[in-house]
């Protein structure tokens, strides 16, 4: 008999550590992320720091009280990253108002980006019009004036390009060069070289003032598109934040007038546990609570993804943020502020976006040295072409190759210095650390927000990677594969070596055995206990008083009833107490177990008195869930505390082999069973036989209460909502809809999100691996092709946009699936 353990719940985080959340501004690329993480980890007392470029959030872990959040914020602000800490005040409304500050900052940045882009577009149009031949000069002769183009380039650097130059210089000064440093160096070098050519025409250099204008134009276009895409990626999460109601109607004196008494509107964060709150039709429910007066229907789609309203009446629980639809109700508050389900979901989703996938470690390592590497490559490119390249391939004309993605036609002869300079500038500008920095966080942002919309809470990038590697899914039986609402089906009274009487509960039944069992089970809360107590209630039996309760998780329970010691449990429990079990009783129990029933032995005064058989039906979607998982190439197993026969009967209904059943495992030993499976290193791939792997990657699916140790031991713990409190602490994935099919959906979403991460990282690495040599002139000797600086800028802008857009496509693909 499986009972609820009172201990052995494994916490996810070390209790001596505290988390500090910072909103960080000014980050433009993976180099900035690396610089912020370095500044944070160098601060005394900080154990670890994780920074997210897409959400502009830093999560710092430190010893409790060892680090001042304001000091961290000041440290980052001093080095060019405007930062503010989030102050936990125990009220979600306050937290959410703080959370919205970054969104407002992003809106201002978006407006600023549009203004800069508009100015850059006008300058780009005027600068490029000189390349349209007589068409431009006939309309405005000044368009062919080189001094006019010099003025355009100057304005471009001073107005739309100024923030880039300033940020690039600050990054260089704090020894953390970033993408703006590269772009700023490139545009300034092109501008200065053209200015020298203009002021000293005898040098024979050409002027290419159009290059800095075009570079800035393309880069600003790319950044504006990227910001828009990032905004769309974060839209679902912002929607989640906006769900929390700001106002509650507090019933001042519920004991006098109930719901009919006058109510007063107060901020939702000021409601206290135990107070009554009135909720009218059309209102959002402000706190978690229990309905005490009234009846209504509630739209819980924000929590579960299900559009069908749920009927609520006195005694039912309601969740803050859900929508009251049809009737006025009064609820008694059970949770407020950061303890509410919605607040915990928000915290989970946000935390998920700062938990990095291990696959991102390579990208982070590269990003830390990226800018230095690009600057080195740029210098080497200049040195090679100036001293060697222009002499080896002096007979190759560069005018054709330099025209890629540009309308420029170069009339003046190309000096080795200018050729080398342009190639070095192109190398600086084409490199894109942004793509590396955005590859993982944007995909996780979209994937976790989509999951939250559907009631699938996935705790982070590391979880996504482990889900992608899964080869085995282990299900707990009671309450997971089954409904968790068992009913008593048989009662057998044992007398000597014979079964004295057998009663099926379609007719009347003796009451003594049920009365005794119900009395003992009143000391526990296991589903089998509920089944026996419900049977006693249905027969309207009086339940005698029981004292001296003792429970042994997974074995049984004992108590003293009417001066007799009564034991309820499995064979091991009775044997441990020295109670003999005759062969007849064993055979009958085995027959019942073969039918898929759980058998509870009842012993009174040291003698076996009878057997009670309890049956728990499969969930309606259990079969389809198992079938889909097996179609996905996953091995599906059953883990149960029941006897082997009962577990095999359930497995047979699901089409599972007896080899995939682990039975007779008490809750305290389930973690050890999972560990043994992990070390087994065998997986089954549908009907293709067996394949050896280093070790099995296990997902454990349970209700999150008595399965908590096993959920923690598994590589991926998946908990149904029935065990919310423990599940949110222990499991990596929480299914809020309490629907078994969501196991399949969560694995599919995790796989799809992780595939996007891999695609993004592949593109980011491939782009830089190909783009930098291309800009350095690797194709010049064979094809006469060289990427000019403005073309390089356009490619760089496209790189970041493509990574973010690819992440957003995850939403579209998921809608079609």
XYZ file of C-alpha atoms in Angstrom, residues 196-447:
252
model
C 42.155 62.774 -45.809
C 41.572 62.063 -49.511
C 39.388 65.174 -49.799
C 41.797 67.503 -47.985
C 44.907 66.141 -49.701
C 43.875 65.362 -53.309
C 47.524 65.051 -54.431
C 47.715 61.726 -52.558
C 45.561 60.173 -55.273
C 43.163 58.530 -52.814
C 39.490 58.195 -53.564
C 36.711 59.559 -51.350
C 34.075 57.078 -50.220
C 31.879 59.174 -47.938
C 28.904 57.075 -48.988
C 30.320 54.048 -47.121
C 29.875 55.321 -43.511
C 26.405 56.631 -44.436
C 25.371 53.284 -45.926
C 26.939 51.285 -43.097
C 25.046 53.228 -40.441
C 21.815 53.069 -42.468
C 21.922 49.288 -42.840
C 22.937 48.720 -39.219
C 20.159 50.957 -37.865
C 17.629 49.236 -40.137
C 18.745 45.852 -38.835
C 18.593 46.977 -35.212
C 15.117 48.442 -35.599
C 13.835 45.220 -37.166
C 15.596 43.223 -34.455
C 14.006 45.313 -31.682
C 10.573 44.798 -33.228
C 11.171 41.060 -33.450
C 12.373 40.920 -29.838
C 9.248 42.792 -28.798
C 7.078 40.215 -30.557
C 9.057 37.414 -28.915
C 8.391 38.905 -25.468
C 4.715 39.725 -26.159
C 3.327 36.523 -24.607
C 5.367 37.035 -21.456
C 4.260 40.670 -21.173
C 0.668 39.454 -21.563
C 1.240 37.072 -18.649
C 2.561 39.930 -16.511
C -0.480 42.068 -17.308
C -2.935 39.443 -16.006
C -2.520 40.340 -12.343
C -5.437 42.583 -11.198
C -4.480 45.784 -9.488
C -7.679 46.297 -7.430
C -9.689 44.096 -5.045
C -13.119 44.669 -3.429
C -12.540 43.961 0.256
C -15.623 42.964 2.305
C -15.047 44.842 5.530
C -17.404 42.918 7.873
C -18.192 39.508 6.356
C -19.377 38.079 9.685
C -22.223 40.624 9.770
C -23.563 40.863 6.257
C -21.671 38.251 4.208
C -21.399 39.142 0.572
C -24.267 41.626 0.916
C -22.243 43.902 3.183
C -20.518 46.909 1.709
C -17.148 46.483 0.039
C -14.267 48.894 -0.410
C -11.771 48.953 -3.276
C -8.148 48.581 -2.202
C -4.911 47.685 -4.053
C -4.782 43.916 -4.565
C -1.384 43.662 -2.867
C -2.896 44.939 0.403
C -5.320 41.998 0.782
C -4.317 39.670 3.620
C -4.797 35.920 4.019
C -8.190 35.119 5.590
C -9.935 38.291 4.408
C -13.065 38.136 2.227
C -13.096 39.636 -1.240
C -16.114 40.304 -3.455
C -15.768 39.449 -7.153
C -18.452 40.648 -9.572
C -19.192 39.226 -13.057
C -16.544 40.457 -15.507
C -13.951 41.051 -12.773
C -10.566 39.398 -12.617
C -10.160 37.426 -9.407
C -7.530 39.397 -7.452
C -6.099 36.661 -5.167
C -6.050 32.901 -4.708
C -8.904 31.839 -2.446
C -11.871 29.615 -1.628
C -15.419 30.438 -2.716
C -17.516 30.967 0.415
C -20.674 32.541 -1.035
C -22.228 32.400 -4.500
C -21.917 30.329 -7.655
C -20.332 31.296 -10.981
C -18.316 30.148 -13.966
C -14.658 31.122 -14.237
C -12.492 31.418 -17.356
C -9.191 29.746 -16.345
C -7.623 29.819 -19.824
C -4.759 32.008 -18.596
C -3.806 29.196 -16.237
C -4.628 26.065 -18.224
C -4.998 27.140 -21.858
C -8.534 25.679 -21.816
C -11.240 28.029 -23.132
C -14.175 26.134 -21.518
C -15.338 27.954 -18.328
C -15.252 26.024 -15.029
C -18.195 26.045 -12.589
C -17.257 27.319 -9.132
C -19.391 27.027 -5.979
C -18.767 27.218 -2.223
C -15.773 25.084 -1.249
C -14.065 25.358 -4.662
C -10.690 27.058 -5.058
C -10.142 29.970 -7.463
C -6.912 31.448 -8.781
C -5.837 35.084 -8.980
C -5.825 36.460 -12.536
C -8.651 34.213 -13.800
C -11.860 35.851 -15.042
C -15.184 35.636 -13.207
C -17.888 35.332 -15.840
C -21.466 34.803 -14.724
C -22.173 35.365 -11.012
C -21.153 37.449 -8.011
C -19.094 35.510 -5.477
C -17.262 36.108 -2.229
C -13.934 34.375 -1.711
C -11.821 33.933 1.382
C -8.184 34.674 0.612
C -5.715 31.791 0.920
C -2.709 33.253 -0.930
C -1.639 36.782 -1.751
C 1.222 38.594 -3.419
C 4.154 36.495 -4.520
C 2.541 33.325 -3.097
C -0.321 33.250 -5.632
C -0.292 30.704 -8.424
C -0.024 33.416 -11.093
C 2.910 35.095 -9.336
C 4.702 31.776 -9.079
C 4.053 31.053 -12.763
C 5.459 34.480 -13.681
C 8.513 33.841 -11.509
C 8.971 30.380 -13.037
C 8.719 31.617 -16.619
C 11.100 34.490 -15.975
C 13.579 32.230 -14.181
C 13.386 29.833 -17.134
C 14.622 32.577 -19.430
C 17.800 33.011 -17.386
C 18.655 29.307 -17.086
C 21.015 28.692 -19.983
C 21.227 25.533 -22.031
C 24.642 23.827 -21.805
C 24.839 24.094 -25.596
C 25.109 27.874 -25.143
C 28.334 27.604 -23.135
C 30.390 27.415 -26.323
C 28.653 30.519 -27.669
C 29.282 32.382 -24.391
C 32.954 31.372 -24.400
C 33.378 32.541 -27.996
C 31.471 35.779 -27.347
C 33.823 36.696 -24.502
C 36.774 36.905 -26.890
C 34.836 37.667 -30.061
C 35.485 41.393 -30.414
C 39.190 41.019 -29.691
C 39.345 38.223 -32.256
C 37.613 40.342 -34.894
C 39.896 43.322 -34.257
C 42.895 40.990 -34.595
C 41.479 39.576 -37.840
C 40.932 43.115 -39.128
C 44.523 44.116 -38.364
C 45.889 40.940 -39.980
C 43.723 41.566 -43.049
C 45.135 45.066 -43.407
C 48.717 43.894 -42.916
C 48.377 41.043 -45.412
C 46.791 43.084 -48.199
C 48.963 46.158 -47.697
C 52.265 44.314 -47.617
C 51.543 41.249 -49.740
C 48.096 40.967 -51.378
C 48.116 44.144 -53.464
C 51.585 43.253 -54.761
C 50.861 39.580 -55.539
C 47.584 40.328 -57.392
C 48.407 43.790 -58.688
C 46.970 42.968 -62.112
C 43.486 42.210 -60.743
C 41.072 45.154 -60.981
C 39.161 45.801 -57.750
C 36.550 48.158 -59.085
C 34.175 45.383 -60.073
C 34.464 43.339 -56.931
C 34.057 46.326 -54.655
C 30.597 47.076 -56.051
C 28.710 44.279 -54.313
C 25.587 45.702 -52.670
C 26.772 49.234 -53.405
C 26.217 51.701 -56.239
C 29.704 53.182 -55.840
C 31.902 53.528 -58.941
C 35.472 54.360 -58.138
C 37.143 56.645 -60.653
C 40.396 57.272 -58.841
C 43.086 54.607 -58.930
C 43.086 52.274 -55.931
C 46.116 52.641 -53.711
C 47.275 49.596 -51.707
C 46.535 51.537 -48.525
C 42.887 52.176 -49.447
C 42.320 48.632 -50.674
C 43.724 47.213 -47.449
C 41.794 49.728 -45.362
C 38.476 48.870 -46.991
C 39.009 45.168 -46.475
C 39.917 45.728 -42.805
C 36.792 47.888 -42.329
C 34.608 45.219 -43.959
C 35.992 42.594 -41.552
C 35.164 44.793 -38.554
C 31.655 45.546 -39.748
C 30.604 42.109 -41.036
C 31.246 40.353 -37.688
C 28.082 39.877 -35.641
C 28.335 38.958 -31.944
C 24.631 39.876 -31.687
C 23.574 36.682 -33.435
C 25.532 34.614 -30.900
C 24.022 36.494 -27.979
C 20.430 36.245 -29.193
C 20.471 32.641 -30.473
C 19.483 30.952 -27.216
C 17.543 33.558 -25.167
C 15.107 34.512 -27.938
C 14.185 30.869 -28.609
C 13.764 30.186 -24.871
C 11.732 33.394 -24.497
C 9.289 32.325 -27.215
C 9.180 28.658 -26.160
